[in-house]
mmCIF file of C-alpha atoms in Angstrom:
data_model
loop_
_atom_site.group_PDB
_atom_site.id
_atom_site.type_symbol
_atom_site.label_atom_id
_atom_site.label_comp_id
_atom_site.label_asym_id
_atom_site.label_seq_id
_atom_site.Cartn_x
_atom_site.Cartn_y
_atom_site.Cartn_z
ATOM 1 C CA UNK A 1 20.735 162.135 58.817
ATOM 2 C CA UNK A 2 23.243 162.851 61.395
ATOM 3 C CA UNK A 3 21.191 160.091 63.973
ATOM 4 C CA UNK A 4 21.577 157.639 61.237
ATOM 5 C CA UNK A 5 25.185 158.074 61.224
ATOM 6 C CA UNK A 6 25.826 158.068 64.635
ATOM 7 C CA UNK A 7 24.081 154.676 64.705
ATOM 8 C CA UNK A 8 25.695 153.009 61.997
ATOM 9 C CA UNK A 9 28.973 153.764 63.421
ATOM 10 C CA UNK A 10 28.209 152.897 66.763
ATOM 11 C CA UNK A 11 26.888 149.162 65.258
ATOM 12 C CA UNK A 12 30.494 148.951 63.271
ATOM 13 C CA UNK A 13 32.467 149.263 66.814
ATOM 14 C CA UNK A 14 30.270 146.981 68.287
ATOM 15 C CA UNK A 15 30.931 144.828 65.001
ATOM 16 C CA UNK A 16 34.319 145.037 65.293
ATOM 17 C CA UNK A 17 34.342 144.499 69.227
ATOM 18 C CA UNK A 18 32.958 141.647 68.635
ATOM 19 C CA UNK A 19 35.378 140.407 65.941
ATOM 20 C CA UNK A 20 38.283 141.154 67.980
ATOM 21 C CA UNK A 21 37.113 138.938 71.263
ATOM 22 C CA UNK A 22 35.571 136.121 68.813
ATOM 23 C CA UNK A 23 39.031 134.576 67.579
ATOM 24 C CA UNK A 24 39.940 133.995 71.350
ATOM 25 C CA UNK A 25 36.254 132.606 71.959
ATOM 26 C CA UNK A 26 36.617 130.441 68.832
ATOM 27 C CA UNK A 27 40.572 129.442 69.926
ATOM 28 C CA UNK A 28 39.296 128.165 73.533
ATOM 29 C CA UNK A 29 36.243 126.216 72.180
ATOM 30 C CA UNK A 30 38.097 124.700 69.131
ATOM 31 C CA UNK A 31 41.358 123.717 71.104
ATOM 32 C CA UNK A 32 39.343 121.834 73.513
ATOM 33 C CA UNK A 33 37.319 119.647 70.864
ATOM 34 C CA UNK A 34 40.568 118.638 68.923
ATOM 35 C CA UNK A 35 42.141 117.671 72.486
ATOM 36 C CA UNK A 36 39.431 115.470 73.322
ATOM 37 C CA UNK A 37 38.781 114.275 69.707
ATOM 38 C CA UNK A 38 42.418 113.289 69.457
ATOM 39 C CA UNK A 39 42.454 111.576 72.865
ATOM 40 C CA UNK A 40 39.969 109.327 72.008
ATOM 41 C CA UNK A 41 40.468 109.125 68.285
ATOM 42 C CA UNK A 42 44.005 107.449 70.147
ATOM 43 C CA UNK A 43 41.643 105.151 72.351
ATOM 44 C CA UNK A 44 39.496 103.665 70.128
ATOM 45 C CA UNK A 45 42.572 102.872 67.561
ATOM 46 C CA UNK A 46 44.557 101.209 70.250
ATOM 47 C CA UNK A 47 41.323 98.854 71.196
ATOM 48 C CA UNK A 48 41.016 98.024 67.414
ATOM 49 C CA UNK A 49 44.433 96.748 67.514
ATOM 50 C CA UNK A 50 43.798 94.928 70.128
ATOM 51 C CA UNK A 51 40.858 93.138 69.109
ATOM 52 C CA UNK A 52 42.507 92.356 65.326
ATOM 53 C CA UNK A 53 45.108 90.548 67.143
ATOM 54 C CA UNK A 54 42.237 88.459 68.853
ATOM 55 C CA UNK A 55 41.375 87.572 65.306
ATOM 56 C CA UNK A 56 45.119 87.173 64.373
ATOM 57 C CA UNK A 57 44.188 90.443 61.570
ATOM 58 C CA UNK A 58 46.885 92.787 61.221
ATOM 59 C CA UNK A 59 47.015 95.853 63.260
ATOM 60 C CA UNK A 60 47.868 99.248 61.556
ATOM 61 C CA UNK A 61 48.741 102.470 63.394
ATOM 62 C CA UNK A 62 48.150 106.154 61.925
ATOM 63 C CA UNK A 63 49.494 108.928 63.726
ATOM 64 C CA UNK A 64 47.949 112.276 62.877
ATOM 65 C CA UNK A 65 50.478 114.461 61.808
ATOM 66 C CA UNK A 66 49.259 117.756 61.818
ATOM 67 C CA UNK A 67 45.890 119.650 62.370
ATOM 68 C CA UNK A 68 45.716 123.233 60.757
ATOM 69 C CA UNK A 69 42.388 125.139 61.122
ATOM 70 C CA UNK A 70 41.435 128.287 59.051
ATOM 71 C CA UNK A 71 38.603 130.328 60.180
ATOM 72 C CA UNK A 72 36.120 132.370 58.219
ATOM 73 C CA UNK A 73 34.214 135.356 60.160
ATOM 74 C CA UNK A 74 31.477 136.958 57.968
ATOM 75 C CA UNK A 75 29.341 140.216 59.161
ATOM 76 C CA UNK A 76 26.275 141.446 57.893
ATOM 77 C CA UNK A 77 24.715 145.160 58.899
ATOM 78 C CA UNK A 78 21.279 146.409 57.444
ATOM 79 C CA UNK A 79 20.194 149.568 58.252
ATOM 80 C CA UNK A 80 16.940 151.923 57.620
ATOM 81 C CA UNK A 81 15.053 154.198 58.409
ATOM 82 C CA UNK A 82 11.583 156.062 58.006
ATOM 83 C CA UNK A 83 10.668 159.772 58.578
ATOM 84 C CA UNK A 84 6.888 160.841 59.010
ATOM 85 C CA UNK A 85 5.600 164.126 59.499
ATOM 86 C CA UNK A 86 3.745 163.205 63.004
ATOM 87 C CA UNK A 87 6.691 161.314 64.236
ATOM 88 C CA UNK A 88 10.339 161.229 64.402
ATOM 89 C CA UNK A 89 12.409 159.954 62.749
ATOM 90 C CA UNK A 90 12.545 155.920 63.230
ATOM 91 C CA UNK A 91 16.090 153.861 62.632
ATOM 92 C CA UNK A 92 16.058 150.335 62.060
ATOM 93 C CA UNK A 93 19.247 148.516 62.473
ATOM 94 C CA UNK A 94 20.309 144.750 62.191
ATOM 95 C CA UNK A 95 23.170 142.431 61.423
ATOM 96 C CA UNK A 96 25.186 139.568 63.016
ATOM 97 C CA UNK A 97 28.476 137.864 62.714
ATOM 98 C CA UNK A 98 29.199 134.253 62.042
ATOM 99 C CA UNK A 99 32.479 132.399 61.620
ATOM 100 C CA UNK A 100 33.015 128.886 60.278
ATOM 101 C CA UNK A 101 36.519 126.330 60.623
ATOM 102 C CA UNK A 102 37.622 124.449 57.955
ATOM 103 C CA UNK A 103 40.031 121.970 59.364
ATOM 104 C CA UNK A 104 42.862 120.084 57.641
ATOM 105 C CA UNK A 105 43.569 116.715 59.358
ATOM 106 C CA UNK A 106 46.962 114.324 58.003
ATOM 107 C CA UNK A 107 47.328 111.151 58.699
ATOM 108 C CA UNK A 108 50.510 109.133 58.420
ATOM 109 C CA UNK A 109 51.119 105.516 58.722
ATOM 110 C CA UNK A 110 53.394 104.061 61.481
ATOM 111 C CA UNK A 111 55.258 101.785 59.554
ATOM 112 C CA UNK A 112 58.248 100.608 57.698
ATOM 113 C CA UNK A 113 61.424 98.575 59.248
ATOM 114 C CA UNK A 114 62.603 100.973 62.112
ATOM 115 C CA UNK A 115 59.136 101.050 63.508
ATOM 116 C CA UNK A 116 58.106 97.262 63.318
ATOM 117 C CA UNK A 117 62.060 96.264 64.997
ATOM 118 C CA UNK A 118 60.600 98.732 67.918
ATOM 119 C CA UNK A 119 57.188 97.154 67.884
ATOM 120 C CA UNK A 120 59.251 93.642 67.713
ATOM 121 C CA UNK A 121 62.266 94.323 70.181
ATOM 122 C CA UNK A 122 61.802 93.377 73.521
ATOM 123 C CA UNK A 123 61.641 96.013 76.159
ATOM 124 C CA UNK A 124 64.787 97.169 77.736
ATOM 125 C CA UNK A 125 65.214 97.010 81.432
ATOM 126 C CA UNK A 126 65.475 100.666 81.599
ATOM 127 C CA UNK A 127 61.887 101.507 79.708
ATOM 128 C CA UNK A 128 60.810 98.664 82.442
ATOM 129 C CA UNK A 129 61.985 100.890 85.385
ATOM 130 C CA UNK A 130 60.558 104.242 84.186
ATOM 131 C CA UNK A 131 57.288 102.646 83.738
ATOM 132 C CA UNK A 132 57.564 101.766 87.358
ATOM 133 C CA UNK A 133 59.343 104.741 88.789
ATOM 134 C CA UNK A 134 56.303 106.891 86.424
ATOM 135 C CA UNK A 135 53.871 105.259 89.114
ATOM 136 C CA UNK A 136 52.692 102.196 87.539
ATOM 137 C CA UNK A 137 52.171 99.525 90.171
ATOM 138 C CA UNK A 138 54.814 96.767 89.912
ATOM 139 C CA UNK A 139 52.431 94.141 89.509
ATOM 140 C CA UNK A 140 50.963 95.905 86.538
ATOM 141 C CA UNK A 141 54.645 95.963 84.707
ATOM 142 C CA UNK A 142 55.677 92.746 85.508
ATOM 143 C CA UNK A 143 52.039 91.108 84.389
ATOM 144 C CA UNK A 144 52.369 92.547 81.325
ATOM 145 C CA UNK A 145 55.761 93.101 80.374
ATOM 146 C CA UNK A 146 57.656 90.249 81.891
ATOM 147 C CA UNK A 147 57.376 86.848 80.542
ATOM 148 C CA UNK A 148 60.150 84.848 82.464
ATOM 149 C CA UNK A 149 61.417 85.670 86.119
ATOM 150 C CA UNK A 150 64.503 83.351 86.350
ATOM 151 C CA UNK A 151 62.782 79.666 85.748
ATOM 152 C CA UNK A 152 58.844 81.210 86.110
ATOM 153 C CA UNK A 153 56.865 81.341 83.028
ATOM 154 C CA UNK A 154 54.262 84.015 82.172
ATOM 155 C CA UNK A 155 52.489 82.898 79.871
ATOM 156 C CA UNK A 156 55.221 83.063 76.972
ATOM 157 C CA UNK A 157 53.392 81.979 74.263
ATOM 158 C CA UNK A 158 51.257 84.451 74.937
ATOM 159 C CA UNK A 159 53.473 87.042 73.358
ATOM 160 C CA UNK A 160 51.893 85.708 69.805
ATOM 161 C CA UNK A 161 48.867 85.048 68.398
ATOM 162 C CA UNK A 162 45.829 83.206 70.826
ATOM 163 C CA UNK A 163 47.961 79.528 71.600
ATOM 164 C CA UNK A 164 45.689 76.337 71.497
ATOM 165 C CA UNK A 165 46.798 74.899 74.766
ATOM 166 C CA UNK A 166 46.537 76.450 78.503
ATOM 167 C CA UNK A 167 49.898 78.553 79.339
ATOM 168 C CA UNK A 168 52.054 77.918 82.678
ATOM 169 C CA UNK A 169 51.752 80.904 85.065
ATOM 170 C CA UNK A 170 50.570 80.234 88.104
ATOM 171 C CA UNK A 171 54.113 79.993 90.190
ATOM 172 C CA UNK A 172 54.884 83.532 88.001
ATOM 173 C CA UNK A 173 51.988 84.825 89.965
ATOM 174 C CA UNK A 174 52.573 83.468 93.150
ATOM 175 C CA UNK A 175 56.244 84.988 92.981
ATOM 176 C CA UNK A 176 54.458 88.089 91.864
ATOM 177 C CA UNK A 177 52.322 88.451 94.888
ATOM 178 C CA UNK A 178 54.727 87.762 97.617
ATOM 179 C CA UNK A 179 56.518 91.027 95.798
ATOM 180 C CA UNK A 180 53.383 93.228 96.090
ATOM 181 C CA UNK A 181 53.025 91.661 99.508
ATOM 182 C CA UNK A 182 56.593 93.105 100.115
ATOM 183 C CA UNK A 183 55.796 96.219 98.177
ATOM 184 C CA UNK A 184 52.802 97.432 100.186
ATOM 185 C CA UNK A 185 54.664 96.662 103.022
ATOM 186 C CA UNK A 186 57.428 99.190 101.940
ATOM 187 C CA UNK A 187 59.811 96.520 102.182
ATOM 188 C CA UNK A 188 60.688 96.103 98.409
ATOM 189 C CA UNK A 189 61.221 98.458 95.482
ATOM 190 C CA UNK A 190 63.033 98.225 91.974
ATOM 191 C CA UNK A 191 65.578 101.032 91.643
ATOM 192 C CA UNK A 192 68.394 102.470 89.756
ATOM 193 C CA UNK A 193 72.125 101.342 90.872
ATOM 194 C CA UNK A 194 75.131 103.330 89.742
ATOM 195 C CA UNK A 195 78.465 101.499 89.618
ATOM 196 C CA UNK A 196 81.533 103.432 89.717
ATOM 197 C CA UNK A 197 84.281 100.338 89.145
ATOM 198 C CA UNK A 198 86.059 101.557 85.856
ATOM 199 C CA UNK A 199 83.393 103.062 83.532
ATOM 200 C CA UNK A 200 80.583 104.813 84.919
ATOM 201 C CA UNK A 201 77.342 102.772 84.289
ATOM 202 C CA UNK A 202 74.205 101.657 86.062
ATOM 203 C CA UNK A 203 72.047 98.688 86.488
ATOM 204 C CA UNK A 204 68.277 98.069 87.861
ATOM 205 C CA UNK A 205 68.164 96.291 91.130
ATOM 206 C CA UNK A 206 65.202 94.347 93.405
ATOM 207 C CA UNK A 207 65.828 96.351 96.314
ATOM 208 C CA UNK A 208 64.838 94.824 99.592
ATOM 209 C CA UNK A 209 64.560 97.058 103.222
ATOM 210 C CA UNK A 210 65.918 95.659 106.630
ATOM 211 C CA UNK A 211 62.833 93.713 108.102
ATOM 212 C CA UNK A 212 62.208 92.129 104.616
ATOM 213 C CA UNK A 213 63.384 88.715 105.878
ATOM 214 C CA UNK A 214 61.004 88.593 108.925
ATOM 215 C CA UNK A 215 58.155 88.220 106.391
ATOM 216 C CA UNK A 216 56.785 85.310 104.447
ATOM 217 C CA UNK A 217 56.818 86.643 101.630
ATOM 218 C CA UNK A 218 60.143 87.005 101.484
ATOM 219 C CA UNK A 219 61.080 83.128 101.953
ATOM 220 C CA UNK A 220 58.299 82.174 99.266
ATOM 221 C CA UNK A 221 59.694 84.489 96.812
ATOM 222 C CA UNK A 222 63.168 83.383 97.481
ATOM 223 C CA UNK A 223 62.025 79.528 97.033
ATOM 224 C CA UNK A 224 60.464 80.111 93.963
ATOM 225 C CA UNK A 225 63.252 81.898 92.741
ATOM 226 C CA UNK A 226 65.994 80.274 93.813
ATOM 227 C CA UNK A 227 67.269 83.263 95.013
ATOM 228 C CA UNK A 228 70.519 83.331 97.702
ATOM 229 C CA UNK A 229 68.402 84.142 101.152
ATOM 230 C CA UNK A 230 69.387 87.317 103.639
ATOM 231 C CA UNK A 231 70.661 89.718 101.098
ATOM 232 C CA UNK A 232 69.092 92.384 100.305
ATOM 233 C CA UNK A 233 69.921 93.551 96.611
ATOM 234 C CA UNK A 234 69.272 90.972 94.173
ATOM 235 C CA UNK A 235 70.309 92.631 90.023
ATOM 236 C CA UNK A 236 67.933 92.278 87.414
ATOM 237 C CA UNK A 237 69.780 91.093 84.119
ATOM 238 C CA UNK A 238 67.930 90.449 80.623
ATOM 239 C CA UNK A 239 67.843 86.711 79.414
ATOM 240 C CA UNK A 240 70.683 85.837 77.622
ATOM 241 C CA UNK A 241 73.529 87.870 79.488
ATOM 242 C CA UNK A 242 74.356 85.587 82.081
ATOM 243 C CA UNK A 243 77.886 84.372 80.731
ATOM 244 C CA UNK A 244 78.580 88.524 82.108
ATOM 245 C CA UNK A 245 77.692 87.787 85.347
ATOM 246 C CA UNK A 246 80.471 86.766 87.753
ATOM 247 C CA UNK A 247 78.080 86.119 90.910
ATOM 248 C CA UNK A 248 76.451 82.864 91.729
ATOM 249 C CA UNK A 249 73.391 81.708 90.004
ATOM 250 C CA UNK A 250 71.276 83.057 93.813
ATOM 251 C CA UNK A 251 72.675 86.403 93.683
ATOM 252 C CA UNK A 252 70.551 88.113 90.941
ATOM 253 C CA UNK A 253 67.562 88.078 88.501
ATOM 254 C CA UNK A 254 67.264 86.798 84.885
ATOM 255 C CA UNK A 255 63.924 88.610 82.871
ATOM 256 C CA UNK A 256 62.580 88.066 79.850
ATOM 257 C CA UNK A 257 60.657 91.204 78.895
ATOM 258 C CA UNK A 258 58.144 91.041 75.816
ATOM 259 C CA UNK A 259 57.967 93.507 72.988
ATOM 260 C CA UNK A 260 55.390 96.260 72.793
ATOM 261 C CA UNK A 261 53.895 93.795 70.098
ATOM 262 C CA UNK A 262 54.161 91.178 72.744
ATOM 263 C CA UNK A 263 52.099 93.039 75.215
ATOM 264 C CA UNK A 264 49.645 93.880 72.714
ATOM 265 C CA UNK A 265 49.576 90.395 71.806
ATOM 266 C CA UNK A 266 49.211 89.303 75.422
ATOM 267 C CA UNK A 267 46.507 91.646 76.740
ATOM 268 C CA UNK A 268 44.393 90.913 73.176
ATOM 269 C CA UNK A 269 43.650 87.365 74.615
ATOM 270 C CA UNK A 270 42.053 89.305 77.256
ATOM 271 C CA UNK A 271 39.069 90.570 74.843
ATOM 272 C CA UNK A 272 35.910 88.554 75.036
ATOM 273 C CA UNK A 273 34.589 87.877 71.852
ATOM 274 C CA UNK A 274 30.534 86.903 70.639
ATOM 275 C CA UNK A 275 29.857 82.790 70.793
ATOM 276 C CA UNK A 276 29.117 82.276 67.319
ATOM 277 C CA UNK A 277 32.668 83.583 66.228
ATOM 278 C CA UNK A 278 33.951 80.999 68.930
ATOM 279 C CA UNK A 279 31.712 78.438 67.265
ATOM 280 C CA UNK A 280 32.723 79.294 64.053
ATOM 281 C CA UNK A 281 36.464 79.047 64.547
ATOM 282 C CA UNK A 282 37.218 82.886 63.693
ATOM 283 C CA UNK A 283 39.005 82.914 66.997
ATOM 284 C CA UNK A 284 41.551 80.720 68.473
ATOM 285 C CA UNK A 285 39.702 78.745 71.465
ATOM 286 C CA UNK A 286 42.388 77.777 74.298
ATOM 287 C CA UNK A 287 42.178 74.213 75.850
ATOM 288 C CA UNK A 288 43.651 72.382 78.678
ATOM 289 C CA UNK A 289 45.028 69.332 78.849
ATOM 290 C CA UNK A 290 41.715 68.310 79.844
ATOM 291 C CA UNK A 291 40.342 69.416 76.707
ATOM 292 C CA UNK A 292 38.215 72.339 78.837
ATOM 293 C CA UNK A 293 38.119 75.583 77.079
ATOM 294 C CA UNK A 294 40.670 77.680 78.948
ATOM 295 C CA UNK A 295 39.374 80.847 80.489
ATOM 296 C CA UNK A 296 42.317 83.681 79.913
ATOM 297 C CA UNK A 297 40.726 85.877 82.418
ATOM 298 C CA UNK A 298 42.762 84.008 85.263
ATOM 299 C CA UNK A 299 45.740 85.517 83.631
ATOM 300 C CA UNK A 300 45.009 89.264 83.056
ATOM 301 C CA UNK A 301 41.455 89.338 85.006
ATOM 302 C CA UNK A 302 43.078 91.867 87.706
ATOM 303 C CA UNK A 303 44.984 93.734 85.376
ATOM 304 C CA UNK A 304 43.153 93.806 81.902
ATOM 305 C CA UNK A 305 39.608 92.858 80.302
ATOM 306 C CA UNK A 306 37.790 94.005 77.080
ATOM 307 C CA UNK A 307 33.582 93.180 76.740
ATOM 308 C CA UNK A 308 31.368 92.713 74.296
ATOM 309 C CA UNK A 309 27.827 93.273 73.049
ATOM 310 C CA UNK A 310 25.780 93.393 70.130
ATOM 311 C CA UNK A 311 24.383 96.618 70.961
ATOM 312 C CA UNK A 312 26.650 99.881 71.100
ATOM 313 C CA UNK A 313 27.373 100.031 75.077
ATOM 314 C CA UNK A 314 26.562 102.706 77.162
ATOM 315 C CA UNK A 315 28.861 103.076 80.099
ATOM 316 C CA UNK A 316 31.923 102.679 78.127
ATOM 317 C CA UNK A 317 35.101 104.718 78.315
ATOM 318 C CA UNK A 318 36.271 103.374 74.946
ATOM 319 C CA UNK A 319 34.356 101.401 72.407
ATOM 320 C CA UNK A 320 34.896 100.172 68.747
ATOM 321 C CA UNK A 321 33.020 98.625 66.275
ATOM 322 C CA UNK A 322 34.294 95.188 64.714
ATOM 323 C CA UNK A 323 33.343 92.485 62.613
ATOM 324 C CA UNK A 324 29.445 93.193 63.350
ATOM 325 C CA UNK A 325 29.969 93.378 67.338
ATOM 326 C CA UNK A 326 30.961 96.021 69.753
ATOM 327 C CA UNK A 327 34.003 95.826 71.912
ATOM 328 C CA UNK A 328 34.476 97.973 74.724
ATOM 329 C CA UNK A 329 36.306 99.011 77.928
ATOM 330 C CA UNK A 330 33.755 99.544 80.901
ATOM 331 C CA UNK A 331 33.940 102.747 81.925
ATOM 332 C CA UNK A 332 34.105 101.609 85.976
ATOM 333 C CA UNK A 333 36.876 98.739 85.543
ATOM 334 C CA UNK A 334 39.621 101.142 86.584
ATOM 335 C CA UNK A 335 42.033 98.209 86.226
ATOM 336 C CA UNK A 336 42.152 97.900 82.738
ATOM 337 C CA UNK A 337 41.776 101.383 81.916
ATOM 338 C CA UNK A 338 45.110 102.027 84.001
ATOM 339 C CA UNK A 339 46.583 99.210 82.282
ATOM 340 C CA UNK A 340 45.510 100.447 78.806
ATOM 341 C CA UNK A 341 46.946 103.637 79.982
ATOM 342 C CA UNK A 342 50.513 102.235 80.217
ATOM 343 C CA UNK A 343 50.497 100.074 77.104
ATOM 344 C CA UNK A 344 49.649 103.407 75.073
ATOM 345 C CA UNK A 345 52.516 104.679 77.277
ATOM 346 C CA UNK A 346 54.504 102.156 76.424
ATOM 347 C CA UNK A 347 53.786 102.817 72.442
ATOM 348 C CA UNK A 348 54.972 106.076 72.812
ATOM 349 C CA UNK A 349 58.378 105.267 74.256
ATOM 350 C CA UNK A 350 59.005 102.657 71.192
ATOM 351 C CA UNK A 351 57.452 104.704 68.701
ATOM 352 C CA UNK A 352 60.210 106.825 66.780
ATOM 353 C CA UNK A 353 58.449 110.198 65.188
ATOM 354 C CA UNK A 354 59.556 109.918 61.560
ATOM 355 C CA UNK A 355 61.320 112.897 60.340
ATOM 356 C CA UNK A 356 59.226 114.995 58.364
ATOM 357 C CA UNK A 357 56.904 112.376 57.097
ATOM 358 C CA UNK A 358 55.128 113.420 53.799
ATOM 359 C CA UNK A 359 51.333 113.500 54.100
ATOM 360 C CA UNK A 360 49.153 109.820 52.934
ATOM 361 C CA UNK A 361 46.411 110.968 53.512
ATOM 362 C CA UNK A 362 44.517 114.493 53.435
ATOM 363 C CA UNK A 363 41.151 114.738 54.879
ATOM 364 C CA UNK A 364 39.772 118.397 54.192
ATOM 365 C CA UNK A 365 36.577 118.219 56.965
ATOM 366 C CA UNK A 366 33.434 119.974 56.087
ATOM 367 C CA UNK A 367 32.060 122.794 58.053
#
């Protein structure tokens, strides 16, 4: 009787052992699902949008609010025994220990009038230069951010829904690669200028480096832009501020940045979309002057492009399901994952976290 005791209670501190280091197992398991669940939970709702502004549907944006988890643990110990008179005595013992989640998942829409004027307002010159100094190449920002530089269009209309006739863009992109040209070179940089005449305040500036002006690139961007030659800082200044400005015309900068809907709107006519919906009209088809169909891959190829396939793809970083078809982001075009990196970005600097939102909708999850 005494053996029978001694096992029982060396089985309960084993039990209990066991309970003690299975909340931190169940903690480092859990933690790590939800992180990679949310991730691309985030992913595959940003592509959606994307793809319902191809088809000019509206795009709608939950945020999950909150994710609570409760966990159950449950032991079970069974234990025997038998005594013959030719034998000892013989102990059986069994049990085990389970535990099961039951998470809580709210959802609340992005919506309502302060949300859609930061969806709608263009992007300040200031988001524009943390996005750059954050790493993101300038060519990158400027593709999809920027839709005039000075006189140089980018694609404007593109900042809507899919326009019927070819956009004007090619001058924009020559201006844009005689910057790279100067970037890589370390011969041009945007940066942060502080002015200290009367109030303190600051202003972003196209810095250029002594040496700039032995390069090509340099003269072609200043012909395109009608920018004053030999100097070396040139201000940026938003559309529309120029009666401000008391330097000539040459001396600075005037962009036109788009809205975060804008982007959206511009890197959606970058999603390829099945033949019959083409035939059918259920997207917008883009046509020169020629009456071609207009390929929108020479506008975003480098920087952005979204596939699709009847079948669910395999080597996809992000896919979604739409409208019968699958649309996805191939996992190896590191281009428009880095892109689709900085538009989320982007979303999260215009997105203002309501204040204590009350739940719309409750999902209890099933074990």
């Amino acid at each position: 009787m005494y053996r029978l005791a001694s096992v029982v209670l060396v089985a309960a501190v084993l039990l209990g052992t066991g309970c003690e280091t299975l909340g931190s197992r169940a903690l480092r398991g859990e933690r790590g699902n939800y992180n990679i669940a949310l991730q691309q939970s985030n992913d595959e709702q940003l592509l959606l949008n994307l793809v319902r502004l191809r088809y000019r549907d509206n795009p709608v944006f939950l945020d999950v609010g909150n994710i609570t988890t409760q966990f159950s643990l449950e032991t079970t110990l069974d234990a025997g025994i038998e005594a013959e008179e030719s034998a000892g005595d013989i102990f059986s013992l069994g049990g085990g220990v389970t535990y099961n989640t039951s998470p809580t998942i709210q959802y609340t829409p992005l919506s309502g009038e302060d949300f859609q004027q930061r969806l709608m307002t263009p992007l300040g010159l200031d988001r524009m230069l943390l996005l750059y100094q954050a790493g993101w190449s300038l060519k990158r920002v400027f593709t999809v951010l920027v839709q005039r530089l000075n006189n140089l269009e980018n694609a404007v209309r593109a900042s809507g829904p899919t326009p019927g006739s070819a956009p004007e863009y090619e001058t924009f992109q020559q201006a844009l690669e005689a910057m790279r040209g100067l970037e890589r070179l370390g011969l041009l940089e945007l940066v942060q200028e502080n002015l200290l005449d009367g109030e303190p305040r600051s202003r972003v500036v196209l810095s250029l480096k002594e040496g700039a002006w032995d390069q090509p690139q340099a003269e072609l961007l200043a012909r395109l832009l009608g920018l004053s030659r030999r100097k070396l800082l040139y201000p940026i200044i938003p559309r529309g501020l120029v009666q401000g400005v008391d330097v000539p015309q040459g001396d600075y900068i005037m962009v036109e940045t788009r809205s975060p809907l804008g982007a959206m709107f511009f890197l959606s006519h970058a999603v390829d979309t099945p033949e019959d919906d083409q035939r059918t009209g259920k997207v917008t088809t883009t046509r020169t002057n020629a009456g071609q169909a207009f390929d929108w891959h020479d506008v975003t190829s480098e920087v952005f492009e979204v596939k699709t396939s009847a079948i669910r793809p395999t080597q996809a970083s992000t896919a979604v399901r739409y409208r019968g078809a699958w649309f996805y982001i191939a996992d190896t075009n590191l281009e428009t994952k880095s892109s689709f990196a900085m538009l989320n970005q982007l979303l999260i600097l215009q997105s203002k976290p309501a204040e204590a939102p009350p739940p719309v909708l409750t999902l209890p999850v099933g074990r």
